[in-house]
Amino acid sequence: VNAATGRAVMSWFPSSERGLALGIRQTAVPVGGGLGAVVLPALESAFGLGAAFGSLAIACGAAAVAAFTWLREAPGFPDEAISGHVASPLRDRRLWQLAAGSTLLVSVQIALTGFVVLYLHEERGLSPGKAGLVLGAINVCGAVLRIGLGRLSDRIGSRLRPLRRLSLGL
């Protein structure tokens, strides 16, 4: 899904709008996580674990139908050539640095979102519903930041500068 939707954004939007478009696209993860954190504990509590998993299956099916229905190839932007000669991306030091930095950022995100509900419930005594609301709030903040940083990157003409500043807390 990530590769296909990223490719769609790259072909449907000019480089001057891709930061915002990718930011909106990337909100799927925190929005889905936030909705799941709020809705799934309530479904499980009211109707059982099968209903919670069944709702996830229905949502995945609906997303597949929506993608099949509306996702189309775009004409692209042929006037935007790749800058420089790229013999092999695996030999590009900058790509390895970007991958390493991204890995560190994503690792923290996964650890936080993967365990915050368990920690708050088991160690701090919050109900699963309230712990889910905390995770939902974290995901809303993540969605807002992704869109805001995407728009900022379009304005300043750099994808990395806003990410670096956020990562360093500047």
mmCIF file of N, CA, C and O in Angstrom, residues 26-27 48 57 104 126 141 154:
data_model
loop_
_atom_site.group_PDB
_atom_site.id
_atom_site.type_symbol
_atom_site.label_atom_id
_atom_site.label_comp_id
_atom_site.label_asym_id
_atom_site.label_seq_id
_atom_site.Cartn_x
_atom_site.Cartn_y
_atom_site.Cartn_z
ATOM 1 N N GLN A 26 0.238 10.343 4.280
ATOM 2 C CA GLN A 26 0.832 9.681 5.444
ATOM 3 C C GLN A 26 -0.035 9.779 6.692
ATOM 4 O O GLN A 26 0.239 9.109 7.679
ATOM 5 N N THR A 27 -1.077 10.593 6.659
ATOM 6 C CA THR A 27 -1.970 10.640 7.815
ATOM 7 C C THR A 27 -2.800 9.371 7.936
ATOM 8 O O THR A 27 -3.436 9.152 8.956
ATOM 9 N N GLY A 48 -17.564 -8.190 21.762
ATOM 10 C CA GLY A 48 -16.596 -9.277 21.782
ATOM 11 C C GLY A 48 -15.474 -9.080 20.778
ATOM 12 O O GLY A 48 -15.517 -8.213 19.904
ATOM 13 N N ALA A 57 -11.582 -6.332 9.290
ATOM 14 C CA ALA A 57 -11.668 -7.001 7.985
ATOM 15 C C ALA A 57 -12.560 -6.206 7.033
ATOM 16 O O ALA A 57 -12.228 -6.027 5.860
ATOM 17 N N LEU A 104 15.705 5.199 12.686
ATOM 18 C CA LEU A 104 15.690 5.635 14.080
ATOM 19 C C LEU A 104 14.371 6.313 14.437
ATOM 20 O O LEU A 104 13.790 6.054 15.492
ATOM 21 N N LEU A 126 -4.944 2.710 33.863
ATOM 22 C CA LEU A 126 -5.995 3.281 33.029
ATOM 23 C C LEU A 126 -6.813 2.168 32.387
ATOM 24 O O LEU A 126 -6.287 1.091 32.106
ATOM 25 N N CYS A 141 -2.147 14.197 16.808
ATOM 26 C CA CYS A 141 -0.978 15.091 16.750
ATOM 27 C C CYS A 141 -0.044 14.682 15.611
ATOM 28 O O CYS A 141 0.479 15.539 14.889
ATOM 29 N N ASP A 154 7.124 22.064 1.202
ATOM 30 C CA ASP A 154 6.820 22.635 -0.120
ATOM 31 C C ASP A 154 7.222 24.106 -0.165
ATOM 32 O O ASP A 154 7.785 24.578 -1.153
#
